[in-house]
Amino acid sequence: MTPQTENALRAVARKCRAEILTAIKGKPKSEHDHITTLLLDKYTKLITALPPGKFTAKRWLTYYVRVVDKEIK
């Protein structure tokens, strides 16, 4: 993966993470999975052409959201 591709994935992951955190704030935990899935699907559409073909775009996005979350915490 090129550095440009990785940077683009990380940028989308940061935006997705921020929106997930604001969307689940104050909601019961039973709704968190549904909200997270909807937002991941929304942001996956932005990166469908970026990641290498070994995994799906949603998996790459999920991975980078977790990586960014660990880095921020």
JSON list of N, CA and C in Angstrom, two decimals:
[
{"chain": "A", "resi": 1, "resn": "MET", "atom": "N", "xyz": [0.85, -1.17, 0.00]},
{"chain": "A", "resi": 1, "resn": "MET", "atom": "CA", "xyz": [0.00, 0.00, 0.00]},
{"chain": "A", "resi": 1, "resn": "MET", "atom": "C", "xyz": [0.90, 1.24, 0.00]},
{"chain": "A", "resi": 2, "resn": "THR", "atom": "N", "xyz": [0.55, 2.17, -0.83]},
{"chain": "A", "resi": 2, "resn": "THR", "atom": "CA", "xyz": [1.36, 3.39, -0.92]},
{"chain": "A", "resi": 2, "resn": "THR", "atom": "C", "xyz": [1.04, 4.32, 0.24]},
{"chain": "A", "resi": 3, "resn": "PRO", "atom": "N", "xyz": [1.96, 5.19, 0.59]},
{"chain": "A", "resi": 3, "resn": "PRO", "atom": "CA", "xyz": [1.69, 6.14, 1.67]},
{"chain": "A", "resi": 3, "resn": "PRO", "atom": "C", "xyz": [0.50, 7.06, 1.38]},
{"chain": "A", "resi": 4, "resn": "GLN", "atom": "N", "xyz": [0.29, 7.40, 0.11]},
{"chain": "A", "resi": 4, "resn": "GLN", "atom": "CA", "xyz": [-0.84, 8.25, -0.24]},
{"chain": "A", "resi": 4, "resn": "GLN", "atom": "C", "xyz": [-2.17, 7.55, 0.02]},
{"chain": "A", "resi": 5, "resn": "THR", "atom": "N", "xyz": [-2.22, 6.27, -0.32]},
{"chain": "A", "resi": 5, "resn": "THR", "atom": "CA", "xyz": [-3.44, 5.50, -0.09]},
{"chain": "A", "resi": 5, "resn": "THR", "atom": "C", "xyz": [-3.70, 5.36, 1.41]},
{"chain": "A", "resi": 6, "resn": "GLU", "atom": "N", "xyz": [-2.66, 5.06, 2.16]},
{"chain": "A", "resi": 6, "resn": "GLU", "atom": "CA", "xyz": [-2.81, 4.92, 3.60]},
{"chain": "A", "resi": 6, "resn": "GLU", "atom": "C", "xyz": [-3.25, 6.23, 4.24]},
{"chain": "A", "resi": 7, "resn": "ASN", "atom": "N", "xyz": [-2.69, 7.34, 3.81]},
{"chain": "A", "resi": 7, "resn": "ASN", "atom": "CA", "xyz": [-3.08, 8.64, 4.34]},
{"chain": "A", "resi": 7, "resn": "ASN", "atom": "C", "xyz": [-4.54, 8.95, 4.03]},
{"chain": "A", "resi": 8, "resn": "ALA", "atom": "N", "xyz": [-4.98, 8.60, 2.83]},
{"chain": "A", "resi": 8, "resn": "ALA", "atom": "CA", "xyz": [-6.38, 8.83, 2.46]},
{"chain": "A", "resi": 8, "resn": "ALA", "atom": "C", "xyz": [-7.31, 7.97, 3.32]},
{"chain": "A", "resi": 9, "resn": "LEU", "atom": "N", "xyz": [-6.95, 6.72, 3.52]},
{"chain": "A", "resi": 9, "resn": "LEU", "atom": "CA", "xyz": [-7.76, 5.83, 4.37]},
{"chain": "A", "resi": 9, "resn": "LEU", "atom": "C", "xyz": [-7.82, 6.35, 5.81]},
{"chain": "A", "resi": 10, "resn": "ARG", "atom": "N", "xyz": [-6.69, 6.80, 6.31]},
{"chain": "A", "resi": 10, "resn": "ARG", "atom": "CA", "xyz": [-6.65, 7.31, 7.68]},
{"chain": "A", "resi": 10, "resn": "ARG", "atom": "C", "xyz": [-7.48, 8.59, 7.82]},
{"chain": "A", "resi": 11, "resn": "ALA", "atom": "N", "xyz": [-7.48, 9.44, 6.82]},
{"chain": "A", "resi": 11, "resn": "ALA", "atom": "CA", "xyz": [-8.27, 10.67, 6.88]},
{"chain": "A", "resi": 11, "resn": "ALA", "atom": "C", "xyz": [-9.76, 10.36, 6.93]},
{"chain": "A", "resi": 12, "resn": "VAL", "atom": "N", "xyz": [-10.19, 9.42, 6.11]},
{"chain": "A", "resi": 12, "resn": "VAL", "atom": "CA", "xyz": [-11.60, 9.02, 6.13]},
{"chain": "A", "resi": 12, "resn": "VAL", "atom": "C", "xyz": [-11.93, 8.34, 7.45]},
{"chain": "A", "resi": 13, "resn": "ALA", "atom": "N", "xyz": [-11.01, 7.54, 7.96]},
{"chain": "A", "resi": 13, "resn": "ALA", "atom": "CA", "xyz": [-11.23, 6.85, 9.24]},
{"chain": "A", "resi": 13, "resn": "ALA", "atom": "C", "xyz": [-11.37, 7.85, 10.39]},
{"chain": "A", "resi": 14, "resn": "ARG", "atom": "N", "xyz": [-10.58, 8.93, 10.38]},
{"chain": "A", "resi": 14, "resn": "ARG", "atom": "CA", "xyz": [-10.70, 9.95, 11.43]},
{"chain": "A", "resi": 14, "resn": "ARG", "atom": "C", "xyz": [-12.07, 10.62, 11.38]},
{"chain": "A", "resi": 15, "resn": "LYS", "atom": "N", "xyz": [-12.53, 10.94, 10.17]},
{"chain": "A", "resi": 15, "resn": "LYS", "atom": "CA", "xyz": [-13.86, 11.56, 10.05]},
{"chain": "A", "resi": 15, "resn": "LYS", "atom": "C", "xyz": [-14.96, 10.59, 10.50]},
{"chain": "A", "resi": 16, "resn": "CYS", "atom": "N", "xyz": [-14.83, 9.35, 10.10]},
{"chain": "A", "resi": 16, "resn": "CYS", "atom": "CA", "xyz": [-15.81, 8.33, 10.47]},
{"chain": "A", "resi": 16, "resn": "CYS", "atom": "C", "xyz": [-15.84, 8.15, 11.99]},
{"chain": "A", "resi": 17, "resn": "ARG", "atom": "N", "xyz": [-14.67, 8.05, 12.61]},
{"chain": "A", "resi": 17, "resn": "ARG", "atom": "CA", "xyz": [-14.59, 7.88, 14.06]},
{"chain": "A", "resi": 17, "resn": "ARG", "atom": "C", "xyz": [-15.24, 9.04, 14.78]},
{"chain": "A", "resi": 18, "resn": "ALA", "atom": "N", "xyz": [-14.97, 10.25, 14.32]},
{"chain": "A", "resi": 18, "resn": "ALA", "atom": "CA", "xyz": [-15.55, 11.43, 14.96]},
{"chain": "A", "resi": 18, "resn": "ALA", "atom": "C", "xyz": [-17.07, 11.41, 14.86]},
{"chain": "A", "resi": 19, "resn": "GLU", "atom": "N", "xyz": [-17.58, 11.04, 13.71]},
{"chain": "A", "resi": 19, "resn": "GLU", "atom": "CA", "xyz": [-19.04, 10.99, 13.55]},
{"chain": "A", "resi": 19, "resn": "GLU", "atom": "C", "xyz": [-19.65, 9.86, 14.37]},
{"chain": "A", "resi": 20, "resn": "ILE", "atom": "N", "xyz": [-18.96, 8.74, 14.47]},
{"chain": "A", "resi": 20, "resn": "ILE", "atom": "CA", "xyz": [-19.46, 7.63, 15.30]},
{"chain": "A", "resi": 20, "resn": "ILE", "atom": "C", "xyz": [-19.56, 8.07, 16.75]},
{"chain": "A", "resi": 21, "resn": "LEU", "atom": "N", "xyz": [-18.52, 8.72, 17.25]},
{"chain": "A", "resi": 21, "resn": "LEU", "atom": "CA", "xyz": [-18.52, 9.15, 18.65]},
{"chain": "A", "resi": 21, "resn": "LEU", "atom": "C", "xyz": [-19.63, 10.15, 18.95]},
{"chain": "A", "resi": 22, "resn": "THR", "atom": "N", "xyz": [-19.87, 11.07, 18.03]},
{"chain": "A", "resi": 22, "resn": "THR", "atom": "CA", "xyz": [-20.95, 12.04, 18.26]},
{"chain": "A", "resi": 22, "resn": "THR", "atom": "C", "xyz": [-22.32, 11.39, 18.13]},
{"chain": "A", "resi": 23, "resn": "ALA", "atom": "N", "xyz": [-22.44, 10.40, 17.25]},
{"chain": "A", "resi": 23, "resn": "ALA", "atom": "CA", "xyz": [-23.74, 9.76, 17.04]},
{"chain": "A", "resi": 23, "resn": "ALA", "atom": "C", "xyz": [-24.14, 8.86, 18.21]},
{"chain": "A", "resi": 24, "resn": "ILE", "atom": "N", "xyz": [-23.16, 8.20, 18.84]},
{"chain": "A", "resi": 24, "resn": "ILE", "atom": "CA", "xyz": [-23.52, 7.27, 19.92]},
{"chain": "A", "resi": 24, "resn": "ILE", "atom": "C", "xyz": [-23.55, 7.93, 21.28]},
{"chain": "A", "resi": 25, "resn": "LYS", "atom": "N", "xyz": [-23.12, 9.17, 21.35]},
{"chain": "A", "resi": 25, "resn": "LYS", "atom": "CA", "xyz": [-23.11, 9.87, 22.63]},
{"chain": "A", "resi": 25, "resn": "LYS", "atom": "C", "xyz": [-24.53, 10.03, 23.15]},
{"chain": "A", "resi": 26, "resn": "GLY", "atom": "N", "xyz": [-24.76, 9.50, 24.34]},
{"chain": "A", "resi": 26, "resn": "GLY", "atom": "CA", "xyz": [-26.06, 9.62, 24.98]},
{"chain": "A", "resi": 26, "resn": "GLY", "atom": "C", "xyz": [-27.07, 8.56, 24.56]},
{"chain": "A", "resi": 27, "resn": "LYS", "atom": "N", "xyz": [-26.69, 7.67, 23.66]},
{"chain": "A", "resi": 27, "resn": "LYS", "atom": "CA", "xyz": [-27.60, 6.61, 23.21]},
{"chain": "A", "resi": 27, "resn": "LYS", "atom": "C", "xyz": [-27.35, 5.35, 24.03]},
{"chain": "A", "resi": 28, "resn": "PRO", "atom": "N", "xyz": [-28.36, 4.52, 24.18]},
{"chain": "A", "resi": 28, "resn": "PRO", "atom": "CA", "xyz": [-28.15, 3.25, 24.90]},
{"chain": "A", "resi": 28, "resn": "PRO", "atom": "C", "xyz": [-27.21, 2.34, 24.11]},
{"chain": "A", "resi": 29, "resn": "LYS", "atom": "N", "xyz": [-26.48, 1.51, 24.82]},
{"chain": "A", "resi": 29, "resn": "LYS", "atom": "CA", "xyz": [-25.50, 0.63, 24.18]},
{"chain": "A", "resi": 29, "resn": "LYS", "atom": "C", "xyz": [-26.12, -0.34, 23.19]},
{"chain": "A", "resi": 30, "resn": "SER", "atom": "N", "xyz": [-27.39, -0.64, 23.36]},
{"chain": "A", "resi": 30, "resn": "SER", "atom": "CA", "xyz": [-28.04, -1.56, 22.44]},
{"chain": "A", "resi": 30, "resn": "SER", "atom": "C", "xyz": [-28.15, -0.97, 21.03]},
{"chain": "A", "resi": 31, "resn": "GLU", "atom": "N", "xyz": [-28.07, 0.35, 20.89]},
{"chain": "A", "resi": 31, "resn": "GLU", "atom": "CA", "xyz": [-28.16, 1.00, 19.59]},
{"chain": "A", "resi": 31, "resn": "GLU", "atom": "C", "xyz": [-26.79, 1.27, 18.96]},
{"chain": "A", "resi": 32, "resn": "HIS", "atom": "N", "xyz": [-25.72, 1.10, 19.69]},
{"chain": "A", "resi": 32, "resn": "HIS", "atom": "CA", "xyz": [-24.38, 1.44, 19.20]},
{"chain": "A", "resi": 32, "resn": "HIS", "atom": "C", "xyz": [-23.99, 0.64, 17.96]},
{"chain": "A", "resi": 33, "resn": "ASP", "atom": "N", "xyz": [-24.25, -0.66, 17.94]},
{"chain": "A", "resi": 33, "resn": "ASP", "atom": "CA", "xyz": [-23.86, -1.48, 16.80]},
{"chain": "A", "resi": 33, "resn": "ASP", "atom": "C", "xyz": [-24.57, -1.03, 15.53]},
{"chain": "A", "resi": 34, "resn": "HIS", "atom": "N", "xyz": [-25.84, -0.76, 15.64]},
{"chain": "A", "resi": 34, "resn": "HIS", "atom": "CA", "xyz": [-26.62, -0.33, 14.47]},
{"chain": "A", "resi": 34, "resn": "HIS", "atom": "C", "xyz": [-26.11, 1.01, 13.93]},
{"chain": "A", "resi": 35, "resn": "ILE", "atom": "N", "xyz": [-25.87, 1.94, 14.81]},
{"chain": "A", "resi": 35, "resn": "ILE", "atom": "CA", "xyz": [-25.39, 3.27, 14.41]},
{"chain": "A", "resi": 35, "resn": "ILE", "atom": "C", "xyz": [-24.00, 3.15, 13.78]},
{"chain": "A", "resi": 36, "resn": "THR", "atom": "N", "xyz": [-23.12, 2.38, 14.39]},
{"chain": "A", "resi": 36, "resn": "THR", "atom": "CA", "xyz": [-21.77, 2.21, 13.87]},
{"chain": "A", "resi": 36, "resn": "THR", "atom": "C", "xyz": [-21.78, 1.57, 12.49]},
{"chain": "A", "resi": 37, "resn": "THR", "atom": "N", "xyz": [-22.60, 0.56, 12.31]},
{"chain": "A", "resi": 37, "resn": "THR", "atom": "CA", "xyz": [-22.70, -0.11, 11.01]},
{"chain": "A", "resi": 37, "resn": "THR", "atom": "C", "xyz": [-23.18, 0.84, 9.93]},
{"chain": "A", "resi": 38, "resn": "LEU", "atom": "N", "xyz": [-24.18, 1.64, 10.24]},
{"chain": "A", "resi": 38, "resn": "LEU", "atom": "CA", "xyz": [-24.69, 2.59, 9.26]},
{"chain": "A", "resi": 38, "resn": "LEU", "atom": "C", "xyz": [-23.62, 3.61, 8.85]},
{"chain": "A", "resi": 39, "resn": "LEU", "atom": "N", "xyz": [-22.88, 4.10, 9.82]},
{"chain": "A", "resi": 39, "resn": "LEU", "atom": "CA", "xyz": [-21.85, 5.09, 9.52]},
{"chain": "A", "resi": 39, "resn": "LEU", "atom": "C", "xyz": [-20.67, 4.47, 8.77]},
{"chain": "A", "resi": 40, "resn": "LEU", "atom": "N", "xyz": [-20.30, 3.25, 9.12]},
{"chain": "A", "resi": 40, "resn": "LEU", "atom": "CA", "xyz": [-19.24, 2.57, 8.38]},
{"chain": "A", "resi": 40, "resn": "LEU", "atom": "C", "xyz": [-19.65, 2.36, 6.92]},
{"chain": "A", "resi": 41, "resn": "ASP", "atom": "N", "xyz": [-20.90, 1.98, 6.70]},
{"chain": "A", "resi": 41, "resn": "ASP", "atom": "CA", "xyz": [-21.39, 1.81, 5.34]},
{"chain": "A", "resi": 41, "resn": "ASP", "atom": "C", "xyz": [-21.35, 3.12, 4.57]},
{"chain": "A", "resi": 42, "resn": "LYS", "atom": "N", "xyz": [-21.71, 4.21, 5.25]},
{"chain": "A", "resi": 42, "resn": "LYS", "atom": "CA", "xyz": [-21.70, 5.53, 4.62]},
{"chain": "A", "resi": 42, "resn": "LYS", "atom": "C", "xyz": [-20.29, 5.91, 4.17]},
{"chain": "A", "resi": 43, "resn": "TYR", "atom": "N", "xyz": [-19.31, 5.73, 5.03]},
{"chain": "A", "resi": 43, "resn": "TYR", "atom": "CA", "xyz": [-17.94, 6.12, 4.73]},
{"chain": "A", "resi": 43, "resn": "TYR", "atom": "C", "xyz": [-17.23, 5.12, 3.83]},
{"chain": "A", "resi": 44, "resn": "THR", "atom": "N", "xyz": [-17.68, 3.88, 3.79]},
{"chain": "A", "resi": 44, "resn": "THR", "atom": "CA", "xyz": [-17.07, 2.90, 2.90]},
{"chain": "A", "resi": 44, "resn": "THR", "atom": "C", "xyz": [-17.26, 3.30, 1.45]},
{"chain": "A", "resi": 45, "resn": "LYS", "atom": "N", "xyz": [-18.37, 3.94, 1.15]},
{"chain": "A", "resi": 45, "resn": "LYS", "atom": "CA", "xyz": [-18.62, 4.38, -0.22]},
{"chain": "A", "resi": 45, "resn": "LYS", "atom": "C", "xyz": [-17.57, 5.38, -0.70]},
{"chain": "A", "resi": 46, "resn": "LEU", "atom": "N", "xyz": [-16.96, 6.10, 0.22]},
{"chain": "A", "resi": 46, "resn": "LEU", "atom": "CA", "xyz": [-15.94, 7.09, -0.15]},
{"chain": "A", "resi": 46, "resn": "LEU", "atom": "C", "xyz": [-14.60, 6.46, -0.53]},
{"chain": "A", "resi": 47, "resn": "ILE", "atom": "N", "xyz": [-14.35, 5.24, -0.07]},
{"chain": "A", "resi": 47, "resn": "ILE", "atom": "CA", "xyz": [-13.02, 4.65, -0.27]},
{"chain": "A", "resi": 47, "resn": "ILE", "atom": "C", "xyz": [-13.04, 3.35, -1.06]},
{"chain": "A", "resi": 48, "resn": "THR", "atom": "N", "xyz": [-14.10, 3.05, -1.77]},
{"chain": "A", "resi": 48, "resn": "THR", "atom": "CA", "xyz": [-14.18, 1.75, -2.44]},
{"chain": "A", "resi": 48, "resn": "THR", "atom": "C", "xyz": [-13.06, 1.50, -3.44]},
{"chain": "A", "resi": 49, "resn": "ALA", "atom": "N", "xyz": [-12.51, 2.54, -4.05]},
{"chain": "A", "resi": 49, "resn": "ALA", "atom": "CA", "xyz": [-11.44, 2.36, -5.05]},
{"chain": "A", "resi": 49, "resn": "ALA", "atom": "C", "xyz": [-10.04, 2.42, -4.45]},
{"chain": "A", "resi": 50, "resn": "LEU", "atom": "N", "xyz": [-9.90, 2.76, -3.20]},
{"chain": "A", "resi": 50, "resn": "LEU", "atom": "CA", "xyz": [-8.57, 2.98, -2.62]},
{"chain": "A", "resi": 50, "resn": "LEU", "atom": "C", "xyz": [-7.84, 1.73, -2.15]},
{"chain": "A", "resi": 51, "resn": "PRO", "atom": "N", "xyz": [-8.44, 0.89, -1.31]},
{"chain": "A", "resi": 51, "resn": "PRO", "atom": "CA", "xyz": [-7.64, -0.18, -0.70]},
{"chain": "A", "resi": 51, "resn": "PRO", "atom": "C", "xyz": [-7.26, -1.26, -1.70]},
{"chain": "A", "resi": 52, "resn": "PRO", "atom": "N", "xyz": [-6.16, -1.97, -1.41]},
{"chain": "A", "resi": 52, "resn": "PRO", "atom": "CA", "xyz": [-5.78, -3.11, -2.24]},
{"chain": "A", "resi": 52, "resn": "PRO", "atom": "C", "xyz": [-6.87, -4.18, -2.21]},
{"chain": "A", "resi": 53, "resn": "GLY", "atom": "N", "xyz": [-6.89, -5.05, -3.18]},
{"chain": "A", "resi": 53, "resn": "GLY", "atom": "CA", "xyz": [-7.98, -5.99, -3.36]},
{"chain": "A", "resi": 53, "resn": "GLY", "atom": "C", "xyz": [-8.05, -7.17, -2.42]},
{"chain": "A", "resi": 54, "resn": "LYS", "atom": "N", "xyz": [-7.14, -7.32, -1.47]},
{"chain": "A", "resi": 54, "resn": "LYS", "atom": "CA", "xyz": [-7.16, -8.50, -0.62]},
{"chain": "A", "resi": 54, "resn": "LYS", "atom": "C", "xyz": [-8.36, -8.52, 0.33]},
{"chain": "A", "resi": 55, "resn": "PHE", "atom": "N", "xyz": [-8.73, -7.37, 0.86]},
{"chain": "A", "resi": 55, "resn": "PHE", "atom": "CA", "xyz": [-9.87, -7.27, 1.76]},
{"chain": "A", "resi": 55, "resn": "PHE", "atom": "C", "xyz": [-10.84, -6.24, 1.22]},
{"chain": "A", "resi": 56, "resn": "THR", "atom": "N", "xyz": [-12.06, -6.26, 1.73]},
{"chain": "A", "resi": 56, "resn": "THR", "atom": "CA", "xyz": [-13.07, -5.30, 1.29]},
{"chain": "A", "resi": 56, "resn": "THR", "atom": "C", "xyz": [-12.77, -3.92, 1.87]},
{"chain": "A", "resi": 57, "resn": "ALA", "atom": "N", "xyz": [-13.36, -2.92, 1.26]},
{"chain": "A", "resi": 57, "resn": "ALA", "atom": "CA", "xyz": [-13.15, -1.54, 1.71]},
{"chain": "A", "resi": 57, "resn": "ALA", "atom": "C", "xyz": [-13.67, -1.36, 3.14]},
{"chain": "A", "resi": 58, "resn": "LYS", "atom": "N", "xyz": [-14.77, -2.02, 3.48]},
{"chain": "A", "resi": 58, "resn": "LYS", "atom": "CA", "xyz": [-15.32, -1.88, 4.83]},
{"chain": "A", "resi": 58, "resn": "LYS", "atom": "C", "xyz": [-14.37, -2.44, 5.88]},
{"chain": "A", "resi": 59, "resn": "ARG", "atom": "N", "xyz": [-13.70, -3.53, 5.55]},
{"chain": "A", "resi": 59, "resn": "ARG", "atom": "CA", "xyz": [-12.73, -4.10, 6.50]},
{"chain": "A", "resi": 59, "resn": "ARG", "atom": "C", "xyz": [-11.55, -3.18, 6.70]},
{"chain": "A", "resi": 60, "resn": "TRP", "atom": "N", "xyz": [-11.06, -2.59, 5.60]},
{"chain": "A", "resi": 60, "resn": "TRP", "atom": "CA", "xyz": [-9.96, -1.64, 5.72]},
{"chain": "A", "resi": 60, "resn": "TRP", "atom": "C", "xyz": [-10.37, -0.46, 6.57]},
{"chain": "A", "resi": 61, "resn": "LEU", "atom": "N", "xyz": [-11.56, 0.06, 6.33]},
{"chain": "A", "resi": 61, "resn": "LEU", "atom": "CA", "xyz": [-12.04, 1.22, 7.08]},
{"chain": "A", "resi": 61, "resn": "LEU", "atom": "C", "xyz": [-12.18, 0.87, 8.56]},
{"chain": "A", "resi": 62, "resn": "THR", "atom": "N", "xyz": [-12.74, -0.28, 8.86]},
{"chain": "A", "resi": 62, "resn": "THR", "atom": "CA", "xyz": [-12.89, -0.71, 10.25]},
{"chain": "A", "resi": 62, "resn": "THR", "atom": "C", "xyz": [-11.53, -0.81, 10.93]},
{"chain": "A", "resi": 63, "resn": "TYR", "atom": "N", "xyz": [-10.56, -1.38, 10.23]},
{"chain": "A", "resi": 63, "resn": "TYR", "atom": "CA", "xyz": [-9.21, -1.50, 10.77]},
{"chain": "A", "resi": 63, "resn": "TYR", "atom": "C", "xyz": [-8.63, -0.13, 11.09]},
{"chain": "A", "resi": 64, "resn": "TYR", "atom": "N", "xyz": [-8.72, 0.79, 10.13]},
{"chain": "A", "resi": 64, "resn": "TYR", "atom": "CA", "xyz": [-8.12, 2.11, 10.34]},
{"chain": "A", "resi": 64, "resn": "TYR", "atom": "C", "xyz": [-8.87, 2.94, 11.37]},
{"chain": "A", "resi": 65, "resn": "VAL", "atom": "N", "xyz": [-10.17, 2.75, 11.50]},
{"chain": "A", "resi": 65, "resn": "VAL", "atom": "CA", "xyz": [-10.91, 3.44, 12.57]},
{"chain": "A", "resi": 65, "resn": "VAL", "atom": "C", "xyz": [-10.38, 2.98, 13.92]},
{"chain": "A", "resi": 66, "resn": "ARG", "atom": "N", "xyz": [-10.14, 1.68, 14.05]},
{"chain": "A", "resi": 66, "resn": "ARG", "atom": "CA", "xyz": [-9.60, 1.17, 15.32]},
{"chain": "A", "resi": 66, "resn": "ARG", "atom": "C", "xyz": [-8.19, 1.66, 15.57]},
{"chain": "A", "resi": 67, "resn": "VAL", "atom": "N", "xyz": [-7.36, 1.70, 14.54]},
{"chain": "A", "resi": 67, "resn": "VAL", "atom": "CA", "xyz": [-5.98, 2.18, 14.67]},
{"chain": "A", "resi": 67, "resn": "VAL", "atom": "C", "xyz": [-5.98, 3.64, 15.10]},
{"chain": "A", "resi": 68, "resn": "VAL", "atom": "N", "xyz": [-6.76, 4.46, 14.44]},
{"chain": "A", "resi": 68, "resn": "VAL", "atom": "CA", "xyz": [-6.84, 5.88, 14.77]},
{"chain": "A", "resi": 68, "resn": "VAL", "atom": "C", "xyz": [-7.37, 6.08, 16.19]},
{"chain": "A", "resi": 69, "resn": "ASP", "atom": "N", "xyz": [-8.34, 5.27, 16.58]},
{"chain": "A", "resi": 69, "resn": "ASP", "atom": "CA", "xyz": [-8.91, 5.37, 17.92]},
{"chain": "A", "resi": 69, "resn": "ASP", "atom": "C", "xyz": [-7.84, 5.05, 18.96]},
{"chain": "A", "resi": 70, "resn": "LYS", "atom": "N", "xyz": [-7.04, 4.02, 18.73]},
{"chain": "A", "resi": 70, "resn": "LYS", "atom": "CA", "xyz": [-5.97, 3.69, 19.67]},
{"chain": "A", "resi": 70, "resn": "LYS", "atom": "C", "xyz": [-4.93, 4.79, 19.75]},
{"chain": "A", "resi": 71, "resn": "GLU", "atom": "N", "xyz": [-4.61, 5.38, 18.61]},
{"chain": "A", "resi": 71, "resn": "GLU", "atom": "CA", "xyz": [-3.62, 6.45, 18.60]},
{"chain": "A", "resi": 71, "resn": "GLU", "atom": "C", "xyz": [-4.10, 7.68, 19.37]},
{"chain": "A", "resi": 72, "resn": "ILE", "atom": "N", "xyz": [-5.38, 7.98, 19.22]},
{"chain": "A", "resi": 72, "resn": "ILE", "atom": "CA", "xyz": [-5.92, 9.17, 19.88]},
{"chain": "A", "resi": 72, "resn": "ILE", "atom": "C", "xyz": [-6.06, 8.95, 21.38]},
{"chain": "A", "resi": 73, "resn": "LYS", "atom": "N", "xyz": [-6.43, 7.76, 21.78]},
{"chain": "A", "resi": 73, "resn": "LYS", "atom": "CA", "xyz": [-6.57, 7.46, 23.20]},
{"chain": "A", "resi": 73, "resn": "LYS", "atom": "C", "xyz": [-5.20, 7.25, 23.78]}
]
